[in-house]
Amino acid sequence: MDKMKSLFLSSLLVVVSTSGLAQNPIIQTNYTADPAPMVYNDKVYLYTTHDEDNSTWFTMNDWRLYTTSDMVNWTDHGAVLSYTDFSWAKGDAWAPQCIERDGKFYMYVPMISNINNRGAIGVAVADSPYGPFYDPLGKPLVQSEWGDIDPTVFIDDDRQAYLYWGNPNLYYVKLNEDMISCDGEVVHEQMTHEAFGERKGNQKRPTLYEEGPWAYKRKNKYYMAFASTCCPEGMGYSMSDSPTGPWVYKGMIMEGDRRSNGNHPGIIDYKGNTYVFGFNYDIHFSKISQHYERRSICVEKLTFNPDGTIQQLPFWTAKGVDPVGKLDPYRRIEAETIAWSEGLKTEKSEAGMYVTAIHDGDYIRVRNVDFKKGAKSFEAVAASSSSGGQIEIRLDNKEGTLIGTCVIGNTGGPESWKTFQAQVDKVKGVHDVYFIFRGGEDELFNFDCWKFIR
Ligand code: FUB
């Protein structure tokens, strides 16, 4: 990938809001990029790439999944696919997209192929959006001599599926109904100024199209959003009356900004709104001023003009988007369901996901918790090989009303789970809930799930 790293970024130190009111970036426990949101059965499934914590360049080994039903509380499902699941791949688990067809889930992923040492696109299939995904082909779906990255997949209303991809050119091919074979030849889109805008001073990349295409349809208009120019990358888009073009460049969804070297649009309609996902480097820059590829996914709401064009957004706001649902606290909520957190990591064991690396002062915020039936007590499933700690339960902000404290003791091991209970003060209505972790200097405990009892 032809990316000039912007050295000036190393002097930028971005301060992520620690007020507990921030909503962007939406994932704080891992570095995530290249958002691929999918709506299925009234839920958003967000497939992501994953920059390793120590990544200095694009150190990316697997694809992760996060889900939400309210656009603010995101549940971490960990890695659902890795490049090691493809016998022909040797690394670089880059921008994916997953789509459902007739009850099966198809994930298109670019990797470096060990056949010709270049980027190639594979497909993995599962019976559930959570996986397990497997490689039905045992070879790339698309492999050319020029290197192929950033697939986006789209099924039109007539059920014809299309796969688009490419940097610095845009290609597409029709997919057969089986979704794992191509119908006909690969088409190289005409990279004209009219189609993708004009970039000045770069003969190899004459248009604003850089990479990361995202195909989307609304009211019979086709949209091709893409990471635009480099670097920094913004997000541009073109429109067409057909999924195969001709495309007409319409402008920027978001201008490039020094706070984000890269970008990568993912667009969905959900609960009456349209959302665009992308990423910035805020969490990374809040820790270290050196520029590395450690990115964090953000989301904003899109607004359309009557002619279908998109109103340009400012750079990612800290506020992000408003909730479009409420959290039911009387059912088991996974601890890794998080609107905002500080200091925490998540881990996957055979028993499932849990929150770990919990130290004194770290916290989780969950939003829009609906205490419509009140609550008498709180229950947490946790495990500790140390002396444990406490979970302070506070309402509406980090220093808000303390309604209870759940004491977590030693359980005999980091995955020896036990249920702990605490009485809570009277609570009614809809609140943001903060779990503030308290204890000694060492790691306190691992946190699996929680609920309130009426
Ligand atoms: O994340 C690795 C690569 O960087 C993606 O494939 C591109 O879209 C860019 O985001």
CSV table of C-alpha atoms and ligand atoms in Angstrom, one decimal:
chain,number,residue,atom,x,y,z
A,1,MET,CA,0.0,0.0,0.0
A,2,ASP,CA,1.4,3.4,-1.1
A,3,LYS,CA,1.0,5.3,2.1
A,4,MET,CA,3.3,8.2,3.0
A,5,LYS,CA,3.4,8.3,6.8
A,6,SER,CA,2.9,11.8,8.0
A,7,LEU,CA,5.7,12.6,10.3
A,8,PHE,CA,3.9,15.6,11.6
A,9,LEU,CA,1.5,13.3,13.4
A,10,SER,CA,4.2,12.3,15.8
A,11,SER,CA,4.0,15.8,17.3
A,12,LEU,CA,0.3,15.6,17.8
A,13,LEU,CA,-0.9,14.5,21.1
A,14,VAL,CA,-4.7,14.1,21.1
A,15,VAL,CA,-6.5,14.1,24.4
A,16,VAL,CA,-9.4,11.7,24.5
A,17,SER,CA,-12.2,12.9,26.7
A,18,THR,CA,-11.9,11.4,30.1
A,19,SER,CA,-15.1,12.9,31.3
A,20,GLY,CA,-16.9,9.7,30.7
A,21,LEU,CA,-19.3,11.4,28.2
A,22,ALA,CA,-17.4,10.5,25.1
A,23,GLN,CA,-18.9,8.0,22.6
A,24,ASN,CA,-16.3,8.1,19.9
A,25,PRO,CA,-14.2,6.1,19.4
A,26,ILE,CA,-16.8,3.4,20.1
A,27,ILE,CA,-14.3,0.6,21.1
A,28,GLN,CA,-11.7,1.4,23.7
A,29,THR,CA,-10.5,-2.1,24.8
A,30,ASN,CA,-8.7,-2.9,21.5
A,31,TYR,CA,-7.5,-1.0,18.5
A,32,THR,CA,-10.0,-1.6,15.7
A,33,ALA,CA,-10.1,-0.2,12.1
A,34,ASP,CA,-11.8,-0.8,8.7
A,35,PRO,CA,-15.4,-1.0,10.0
A,36,ALA,CA,-17.7,-3.4,8.2
A,37,PRO,CA,-21.2,-2.9,9.8
A,38,MET,CA,-24.0,-5.4,8.8
A,39,VAL,CA,-27.6,-5.2,9.9
A,40,TYR,CA,-29.2,-8.5,10.5
A,41,ASN,CA,-32.4,-9.3,12.5
A,42,ASP,CA,-32.6,-5.9,14.0
A,43,LYS,CA,-29.0,-5.9,15.4
A,44,VAL,CA,-25.8,-4.3,14.1
A,45,TYR,CA,-22.9,-6.7,13.6
A,46,LEU,CA,-19.7,-4.7,13.3
A,47,TYR,CA,-16.8,-6.7,11.8
A,48,THR,CA,-13.5,-4.9,12.3
A,49,THR,CA,-9.8,-5.3,11.6
A,50,HIS,CA,-7.6,-5.3,14.6
A,51,ASP,CA,-4.3,-3.4,15.1
A,52,GLU,CA,-2.3,-5.3,17.7
A,53,ASP,CA,-1.5,-3.3,20.8
A,54,ASN,CA,2.2,-3.1,19.9
A,55,SER,CA,1.6,-2.4,16.2
A,56,THR,CA,4.0,0.1,14.6
A,57,TRP,CA,3.0,-0.6,11.0
A,58,PHE,CA,-0.1,-2.5,10.0
A,59,THR,CA,0.3,-5.5,12.4
A,60,MET,CA,-3.0,-7.2,11.8
A,61,ASN,CA,-3.8,-10.9,12.4
A,62,ASP,CA,-7.5,-11.3,12.9
A,63,TRP,CA,-11.0,-9.9,12.4
A,64,ARG,CA,-13.1,-9.0,15.5
A,65,LEU,CA,-16.9,-8.7,15.9
A,66,TYR,CA,-18.9,-6.2,18.0
A,67,THR,CA,-22.7,-6.0,18.2
A,68,THR,CA,-25.2,-3.5,19.3
A,69,SER,CA,-29.0,-2.9,19.4
A,70,ASP,CA,-28.8,0.7,20.4
A,71,MET,CA,-25.8,2.1,18.6
A,72,VAL,CA,-24.0,3.1,21.9
A,73,ASN,CA,-23.6,-0.1,24.0
A,74,TRP,CA,-21.2,-2.4,22.0
A,75,THR,CA,-20.8,-6.1,23.0
A,76,ASP,CA,-17.3,-7.5,22.2
A,77,HIS,CA,-17.3,-11.0,20.7
A,78,GLY,CA,-13.6,-11.2,20.2
A,79,ALA,CA,-11.8,-12.5,17.1
A,80,VAL,CA,-14.1,-14.5,14.8
A,81,LEU,CA,-11.7,-15.2,12.0
A,82,SER,CA,-7.9,-15.1,11.4
A,83,TYR,CA,-5.6,-15.2,8.4
A,84,THR,CA,-4.4,-18.5,9.8
A,85,ASP,CA,-7.8,-19.9,9.0
A,86,PHE,CA,-6.8,-19.7,5.3
A,87,SER,CA,-4.1,-22.3,4.4
A,88,TRP,CA,-2.9,-20.1,1.4
A,89,ALA,CA,-2.5,-16.8,3.4
A,90,LYS,CA,0.6,-15.6,5.2
A,91,GLY,CA,-0.6,-12.4,7.0
A,92,ASP,CA,-2.1,-8.9,6.8
A,93,ALA,CA,-5.7,-9.4,7.9
A,94,TRP,CA,-7.0,-6.2,6.3
A,95,ALA,CA,-10.4,-4.6,5.6
A,96,PRO,CA,-13.2,-7.2,5.5
A,97,GLN,CA,-16.9,-7.2,4.8
A,98,CYS,CA,-19.6,-9.7,5.8
A,99,ILE,CA,-23.0,-10.2,4.2
A,100,GLU,CA,-25.9,-12.5,4.8
A,101,ARG,CA,-27.5,-14.5,2.0
A,102,ASP,CA,-30.3,-17.1,2.5
A,103,GLY,CA,-29.2,-17.7,6.2
A,104,LYS,CA,-25.5,-18.0,5.5
A,105,PHE,CA,-22.9,-15.4,6.2
A,106,TYR,CA,-20.1,-14.7,3.8
A,107,MET,CA,-17.0,-12.8,4.9
A,108,TYR,CA,-14.8,-11.3,2.2
A,109,VAL,CA,-11.2,-10.6,3.5
A,110,PRO,CA,-8.0,-9.5,1.9
A,111,MET,CA,-4.7,-11.1,3.0
A,112,ILE,CA,-1.2,-11.6,1.6
A,113,SER,CA,-1.3,-14.8,-0.5
A,114,ASN,CA,1.6,-17.2,-0.2
A,115,ILE,CA,1.0,-18.1,-3.8
A,116,ASN,CA,2.4,-14.8,-5.3
A,117,ASN,CA,3.2,-12.8,-2.2
A,118,ARG,CA,0.6,-10.2,-3.1
A,119,GLY,CA,-2.8,-9.2,-1.8
A,120,ALA,CA,-5.6,-11.5,-2.6
A,121,ILE,CA,-9.2,-11.8,-1.5
A,122,GLY,CA,-10.6,-14.8,0.3
A,123,VAL,CA,-14.1,-15.7,1.4
A,124,ALA,CA,-15.1,-17.5,4.6
A,125,VAL,CA,-18.6,-18.9,5.3
A,126,ALA,CA,-20.6,-19.5,8.5
A,127,ASP,CA,-24.1,-20.5,9.5
A,128,SER,CA,-24.2,-17.7,12.1
A,129,PRO,CA,-23.0,-14.1,12.1
A,130,TYR,CA,-20.8,-15.1,15.1
A,131,GLY,CA,-19.1,-17.8,13.2
A,132,PRO,CA,-17.4,-20.2,13.2
A,133,PHE,CA,-16.3,-19.1,9.7
A,134,TYR,CA,-14.4,-21.5,7.4
A,135,ASP,CA,-12.6,-21.2,4.0
A,136,PRO,CA,-14.8,-23.3,1.6
A,137,LEU,CA,-12.4,-22.8,-1.4
A,138,GLY,CA,-8.9,-23.5,0.0
A,139,LYS,CA,-7.6,-20.8,-2.3
A,140,PRO,CA,-8.3,-17.1,-3.0
A,141,LEU,CA,-11.6,-16.0,-4.6
A,142,VAL,CA,-9.8,-13.2,-6.3
A,143,GLN,CA,-6.1,-13.1,-7.0
A,144,SER,CA,-4.3,-11.0,-9.7
A,145,GLU,CA,-0.8,-9.9,-10.3
A,146,TRP,CA,-1.5,-6.3,-9.1
A,147,GLY,CA,-2.5,-7.1,-5.5
A,148,ASP,CA,-6.1,-7.0,-4.3
A,149,ILE,CA,-7.3,-5.4,-1.0
A,150,ASP,CA,-10.4,-3.9,0.6
A,151,PRO,CA,-13.4,-5.9,-0.7
A,152,THR,CA,-16.9,-4.5,-0.3
A,153,VAL,CA,-19.9,-6.8,-1.2
A,154,PHE,CA,-23.4,-5.8,-2.2
A,155,ILE,CA,-26.5,-7.7,-3.2
A,156,ASP,CA,-28.9,-5.8,-5.3
A,157,ASP,CA,-32.7,-6.0,-5.1
A,158,ASP,CA,-32.7,-8.4,-8.1
A,159,ARG,CA,-30.4,-10.7,-6.0
A,160,GLN,CA,-27.3,-10.1,-8.2
A,161,ALA,CA,-24.3,-9.9,-5.9
A,162,TYR,CA,-21.2,-7.7,-6.7
A,163,LEU,CA,-17.7,-7.7,-5.2
A,164,TYR,CA,-15.7,-4.4,-5.5
A,165,TRP,CA,-12.2,-3.8,-4.2
A,166,GLY,CA,-8.9,-2.1,-4.9
A,167,ASN,CA,-6.2,0.4,-4.3
A,168,PRO,CA,-5.4,2.6,-6.2
A,169,ASN,CA,-7.9,1.3,-8.8
A,170,LEU,CA,-11.5,0.2,-8.3
A,171,TYR,CA,-12.4,-3.3,-9.6
A,172,TYR,CA,-15.6,-5.3,-9.5
A,173,VAL,CA,-16.8,-8.7,-10.4
A,174,LYS,CA,-20.3,-10.3,-10.3
A,175,LEU,CA,-20.7,-13.1,-7.8
A,176,ASN,CA,-22.7,-16.2,-8.5
A,177,GLU,CA,-25.6,-17.1,-6.2
A,178,ASP,CA,-23.3,-19.4,-4.2
A,179,MET,CA,-21.4,-16.2,-3.2
A,180,ILE,CA,-18.1,-18.1,-3.4
A,181,SER,CA,-17.5,-18.0,-7.2
A,182,CYS,CA,-17.3,-15.2,-9.7
A,183,ASP,CA,-19.6,-14.8,-12.7
A,184,GLY,CA,-17.6,-13.4,-15.6
A,185,GLU,CA,-14.5,-11.3,-15.8
A,186,VAL,CA,-13.1,-8.7,-13.4
A,187,VAL,CA,-14.0,-5.2,-14.6
A,188,HIS,CA,-11.5,-2.3,-14.0
A,189,GLU,CA,-13.6,0.8,-13.4
A,190,GLN,CA,-12.6,3.9,-15.4
A,191,MET,CA,-10.7,6.0,-12.9
A,192,THR,CA,-11.8,9.3,-14.4
A,193,HIS,CA,-12.1,12.7,-12.7
A,194,GLU,CA,-15.8,12.7,-13.4
A,195,ALA,CA,-16.2,9.3,-11.7
A,196,PHE,CA,-14.0,9.8,-8.6
A,197,GLY,CA,-12.8,13.4,-8.5
A,198,GLU,CA,-9.5,15.0,-9.5
A,199,ARG,CA,-6.3,14.6,-7.5
A,200,LYS,CA,-3.6,17.1,-8.5
A,201,GLY,CA,0.1,16.3,-8.5
A,202,ASN,CA,0.0,12.5,-8.4
A,203,GLN,CA,0.1,11.0,-11.9
A,204,LYS,CA,-0.1,7.4,-10.5
A,205,ARG,CA,-3.3,8.3,-8.6
A,206,PRO,CA,-5.1,10.9,-10.7
A,207,THR,CA,-8.5,10.6,-8.9
A,208,LEU,CA,-9.5,11.1,-5.3
A,209,TYR,CA,-10.2,7.4,-4.9
A,210,GLU,CA,-7.5,5.8,-2.7
A,211,GLU,CA,-8.9,2.6,-1.3
A,212,GLY,CA,-11.5,1.2,1.1
A,213,PRO,CA,-14.6,1.2,-1.2
A,214,TRP,CA,-18.1,0.7,0.4
A,215,ALA,CA,-21.1,-0.1,-1.8
A,216,TYR,CA,-24.5,1.1,-0.6
A,217,LYS,CA,-27.9,1.7,-2.1
A,218,ARG,CA,-30.6,4.1,-1.0
A,219,LYS,CA,-33.9,5.0,-2.8
A,220,ASN,CA,-32.7,3.4,-6.1
A,221,LYS,CA,-29.4,5.4,-6.1
A,222,TYR,CA,-26.1,3.5,-5.8
A,223,TYR,CA,-23.3,5.0,-3.7
A,224,MET,CA,-19.6,4.1,-3.8
A,225,ALA,CA,-18.0,5.6,-0.7
A,226,PHE,CA,-14.2,5.4,-0.4
A,227,ALA,CA,-11.2,6.5,1.5
A,228,SER,CA,-10.2,9.6,-0.4
A,229,THR,CA,-6.7,11.0,-1.0
A,230,CYS,CA,-3.8,10.1,1.1
A,231,CYS,CA,-2.5,11.1,3.7
A,232,PRO,CA,-4.5,12.1,5.7
A,233,GLU,CA,-7.4,10.2,4.2
A,234,GLY,CA,-10.9,11.6,4.1
A,235,MET,CA,-14.0,9.9,2.9
A,236,GLY,CA,-15.4,10.7,-0.5
A,237,TYR,CA,-18.3,9.2,-2.5
A,238,SER,CA,-19.7,8.8,-6.0
A,239,MET,CA,-23.2,8.0,-7.1
A,240,SER,CA,-24.7,6.1,-10.0
A,241,ASP,CA,-28.1,4.8,-11.3
A,242,SER,CA,-26.6,1.3,-11.6
A,243,PRO,CA,-24.3,-0.9,-9.5
A,244,THR,CA,-21.8,-1.0,-12.3
A,245,GLY,CA,-21.6,2.7,-12.9
A,246,PRO,CA,-20.9,5.0,-14.6
A,247,TRP,CA,-20.0,6.7,-11.3
A,248,VAL,CA,-20.3,10.4,-10.8
A,249,TYR,CA,-18.1,12.0,-8.0
A,250,LYS,CA,-20.3,13.9,-5.6
A,251,GLY,CA,-17.9,15.2,-2.9
A,252,MET,CA,-16.6,14.4,0.6
A,253,ILE,CA,-18.5,12.7,3.4
A,254,MET,CA,-15.6,13.9,5.6
A,255,GLU,CA,-12.5,15.8,4.8
A,256,GLY,CA,-9.1,14.3,5.6
A,257,ASP,CA,-7.8,15.5,8.9
A,258,ARG,CA,-4.4,15.4,10.6
A,259,ARG,CA,-5.9,13.5,13.4
A,260,SER,CA,-6.5,10.5,11.2
A,261,ASN,CA,-3.9,9.3,8.8
A,262,GLY,CA,-6.3,6.7,7.4
A,263,ASN,CA,-10.0,6.3,7.0
A,264,HIS,CA,-12.4,3.6,5.7
A,265,PRO,CA,-16.2,4.2,5.3
A,266,GLY,CA,-18.8,1.6,6.3
A,267,ILE,CA,-22.4,2.7,5.8
A,268,ILE,CA,-25.7,1.1,7.1
A,269,ASP,CA,-29.3,2.0,7.7
A,270,TYR,CA,-30.5,1.2,11.1
A,271,LYS,CA,-33.7,2.0,13.1
A,272,GLY,CA,-34.6,4.9,10.7
A,273,ASN,CA,-31.1,6.5,10.6
A,274,THR,CA,-28.1,6.1,8.3
A,275,TYR,CA,-24.7,5.8,9.9
A,276,VAL,CA,-21.2,6.1,8.6
A,277,PHE,CA,-18.4,4.3,10.4
A,278,GLY,CA,-14.7,5.1,10.0
A,279,PHE,CA,-11.7,5.5,12.3
A,280,ASN,CA,-9.3,7.9,14.0
A,281,TYR,CA,-6.2,7.5,16.2
A,282,ASP,CA,-7.5,9.3,19.3
A,283,ILE,CA,-7.0,6.5,21.8
A,284,HIS,CA,-3.5,5.8,20.5
A,285,PHE,CA,-2.5,9.5,20.6
A,286,SER,CA,-3.9,9.9,24.1
A,287,LYS,CA,-1.2,7.5,25.2
A,288,ILE,CA,1.8,8.2,23.0
A,289,SER,CA,2.6,11.0,20.5
A,290,GLN,CA,4.6,8.7,18.1
A,291,HIS,CA,2.4,7.8,15.0
A,292,TYR,CA,1.8,4.1,14.7
A,293,GLU,CA,-1.0,2.2,13.1
A,294,ARG,CA,-3.2,1.8,16.2
A,295,ARG,CA,-6.6,2.9,15.1
A,296,SER,CA,-10.1,3.2,16.7
A,297,ILE,CA,-13.5,3.0,15.0
A,298,CYS,CA,-15.9,5.9,15.2
A,299,VAL,CA,-19.5,6.4,14.0
A,300,GLU,CA,-21.6,9.4,13.0
A,301,LYS,CA,-25.1,9.9,11.6
A,302,LEU,CA,-25.5,10.8,7.9
A,303,THR,CA,-27.9,13.3,6.6
A,304,PHE,CA,-29.0,13.3,2.9
A,305,ASN,CA,-30.2,16.1,0.7
A,306,PRO,CA,-33.4,15.8,-1.3
A,307,ASP,CA,-31.4,14.8,-4.4
A,308,GLY,CA,-29.7,12.0,-2.5
A,309,THR,CA,-26.3,13.7,-2.0
A,310,ILE,CA,-24.8,13.5,1.4
A,311,GLN,CA,-24.3,16.4,3.8
A,312,GLN,CA,-20.6,16.6,4.6
A,313,LEU,CA,-19.7,15.8,8.2
A,314,PRO,CA,-17.0,17.5,10.4
A,315,PHE,CA,-14.2,15.3,11.7
A,316,TRP,CA,-15.3,12.6,14.1
A,317,THR,CA,-16.9,14.2,17.1
A,318,ALA,CA,-16.3,12.9,20.7
A,319,LYS,CA,-20.0,12.9,21.2
A,320,GLY,CA,-20.8,10.4,18.4
A,321,VAL,CA,-24.4,9.2,18.0
A,322,ASP,CA,-27.4,9.2,20.3
A,323,PRO,CA,-28.8,5.9,21.6
A,324,VAL,CA,-31.7,4.3,19.6
A,325,GLY,CA,-32.6,1.8,22.2
A,326,LYS,CA,-32.5,1.0,25.9
A,327,LEU,CA,-30.6,-1.6,27.9
A,328,ASP,CA,-32.6,-4.1,29.9
A,329,PRO,CA,-30.7,-4.6,33.2
A,330,TYR,CA,-32.8,-7.5,34.3
A,331,ARG,CA,-31.3,-10.0,31.9
A,332,ARG,CA,-27.7,-11.2,31.9
A,333,ILE,CA,-25.5,-8.4,30.4
A,334,GLU,CA,-22.1,-9.4,29.3
A,335,ALA,CA,-19.5,-7.2,31.1
A,336,GLU,CA,-17.9,-6.6,27.7
A,337,THR,CA,-21.0,-4.6,26.7
A,338,ILE,CA,-19.5,-1.2,26.9
A,339,ALA,CA,-20.4,2.4,25.8
A,340,TRP,CA,-17.2,3.8,27.2
A,341,SER,CA,-14.4,2.4,29.3
A,342,GLU,CA,-11.0,3.3,30.6
A,343,GLY,CA,-8.0,1.1,31.4
A,344,LEU,CA,-9.6,-2.2,30.4
A,345,LYS,CA,-9.0,-5.1,28.0
A,346,THR,CA,-11.2,-8.0,26.9
A,347,GLU,CA,-10.2,-11.7,26.7
A,348,LYS,CA,-11.7,-14.8,25.1
A,349,SER,CA,-11.7,-18.1,26.9
A,350,GLU,CA,-13.4,-21.3,26.2
A,351,ALA,CA,-16.3,-20.2,28.4
A,352,GLY,CA,-16.6,-16.9,26.4
A,353,MET,CA,-15.6,-13.3,26.6
A,354,TYR,CA,-14.8,-11.3,29.8
A,355,VAL,CA,-13.4,-8.0,30.9
A,356,THR,CA,-9.8,-8.1,32.3
A,357,ALA,CA,-6.8,-5.9,33.2
A,358,ILE,CA,-9.1,-4.3,35.9
A,359,HIS,CA,-7.2,-1.9,38.1
A,360,ASP,CA,-8.2,0.6,40.8
A,361,GLY,CA,-10.0,3.6,39.1
A,362,ASP,CA,-10.8,1.8,35.8
A,363,TYR,CA,-14.4,1.9,34.8
A,364,ILE,CA,-17.2,0.9,32.4
A,365,ARG,CA,-20.1,3.1,31.3
A,366,VAL,CA,-23.2,1.6,29.9
A,367,ARG,CA,-25.9,3.9,28.5
A,368,ASN,CA,-29.6,4.2,28.6
A,369,VAL,CA,-30.2,1.5,31.2
A,370,ASP,CA,-34.0,1.3,31.8
A,371,PHE,CA,-34.8,0.6,35.5
A,372,LYS,CA,-38.5,0.5,34.7
A,373,LYS,CA,-39.1,-2.1,37.4
A,374,GLY,CA,-36.7,-0.7,40.0
A,375,ALA,CA,-34.0,-2.8,41.5
A,376,LYS,CA,-33.3,-4.3,44.9
A,377,SER,CA,-29.9,-5.9,44.3
A,378,PHE,CA,-27.1,-6.3,41.8
A,379,GLU,CA,-25.4,-9.5,40.7
A,380,ALA,CA,-21.9,-9.8,39.1
A,381,VAL,CA,-20.1,-12.9,37.9
A,382,ALA,CA,-16.4,-12.4,38.5
A,383,ALA,CA,-13.2,-14.3,39.2
A,384,SER,CA,-10.0,-13.4,41.1
A,385,SER,CA,-6.8,-15.0,42.0
A,386,SER,CA,-5.9,-12.0,44.1
A,387,SER,CA,-7.7,-10.4,47.0
A,388,GLY,CA,-10.3,-9.0,44.6
A,389,GLY,CA,-11.8,-5.6,44.9
A,390,GLN,CA,-15.1,-3.7,44.6
A,391,ILE,CA,-17.5,-2.5,41.9
A,392,GLU,CA,-19.0,0.8,42.8
A,393,ILE,CA,-22.3,1.3,41.0
A,394,ARG,CA,-22.9,5.0,40.2
A,395,LEU,CA,-25.6,6.7,38.1
A,396,ASP,CA,-25.2,9.2,35.3
A,397,ASN,CA,-21.6,10.1,35.7
A,398,LYS,CA,-18.3,8.9,37.2
A,399,GLU,CA,-18.9,10.8,40.4
A,400,GLY,CA,-22.7,10.3,40.3
A,401,THR,CA,-25.0,8.9,43.0
A,402,LEU,CA,-23.5,5.7,44.5
A,403,ILE,CA,-26.4,3.2,44.6
A,404,GLY,CA,-24.4,0.1,45.8
A,405,THR,CA,-21.0,-1.5,46.1
A,406,CYS,CA,-20.4,-5.1,45.1
A,407,VAL,CA,-17.5,-6.7,46.9
A,408,ILE,CA,-15.6,-9.3,44.8
A,409,GLY,CA,-13.4,-11.8,46.8
A,410,ASN,CA,-10.8,-14.3,45.8
A,411,THR,CA,-12.4,-17.2,43.8
A,412,GLY,CA,-9.3,-19.4,43.5
A,413,GLY,CA,-8.3,-18.5,39.9
A,414,PRO,CA,-8.7,-15.9,37.1
A,415,GLU,CA,-11.3,-18.0,35.4
A,416,SER,CA,-12.9,-19.6,38.5
A,417,TRP,CA,-16.2,-17.7,38.2
A,418,LYS,CA,-18.5,-17.0,41.2
A,419,THR,CA,-21.6,-14.9,41.6
A,420,PHE,CA,-21.4,-11.9,44.0
A,421,GLN,CA,-24.4,-9.8,45.1
A,422,ALA,CA,-24.9,-6.3,46.5
A,423,GLN,CA,-28.0,-4.5,47.8
A,424,VAL,CA,-28.7,-1.4,45.8
A,425,ASP,CA,-30.6,1.8,46.8
A,426,LYS,CA,-33.9,2.6,45.2
A,427,VAL,CA,-33.5,3.4,41.5
A,428,LYS,CA,-36.1,4.2,38.8
A,429,GLY,CA,-36.1,5.5,35.3
A,430,VAL,CA,-33.4,5.5,32.6
A,431,HIS,CA,-29.8,6.1,33.6
A,432,ASP,CA,-26.3,5.7,32.4
A,433,VAL,CA,-24.6,3.3,34.8
A,434,TYR,CA,-21.0,3.4,35.8
A,435,PHE,CA,-19.1,0.5,37.2
A,436,ILE,CA,-16.1,1.9,38.9
A,437,PHE,CA,-13.5,-0.6,40.0
A,438,ARG,CA,-11.8,-0.1,43.3
A,439,GLY,CA,-9.1,-2.1,45.1
A,440,GLY,CA,-5.3,-2.4,45.7
A,441,GLU,CA,-2.5,-1.8,43.3
A,442,ASP,CA,-2.5,-5.1,41.4
A,443,GLU,CA,-5.0,-6.5,38.9
A,444,LEU,CA,-8.3,-6.9,40.9
A,445,PHE,CA,-10.5,-9.5,39.2
A,446,ASN,CA,-12.0,-10.5,35.9
A,447,PHE,CA,-15.6,-9.6,35.2
A,448,ASP,CA,-17.9,-11.8,33.1
A,449,CYS,CA,-21.4,-10.5,33.4
A,450,TRP,CA,-23.9,-8.6,35.5
A,451,LYS,CA,-27.6,-8.0,36.1
A,452,PHE,CA,-30.0,-6.2,38.5
A,453,ILE,CA,-32.7,-8.0,40.4
A,454,ARG,CA,-36.1,-6.4,40.8
B,1,FUB,O1,-6.2,-1.6,7.7
B,1,FUB,C1,-5.3,-1.9,6.7
B,1,FUB,C2,-5.6,-1.1,5.4
B,1,FUB,O2,-5.5,0.3,5.8
B,1,FUB,C3,-7.0,-1.3,4.9
B,1,FUB,O3,-7.2,-2.4,4.2
B,1,FUB,C4,-7.1,0.0,4.2
B,1,FUB,O4,-8.4,0.3,3.8
B,1,FUB,C5,-6.6,1.0,5.2
B,1,FUB,O5,-7.5,1.3,6.2
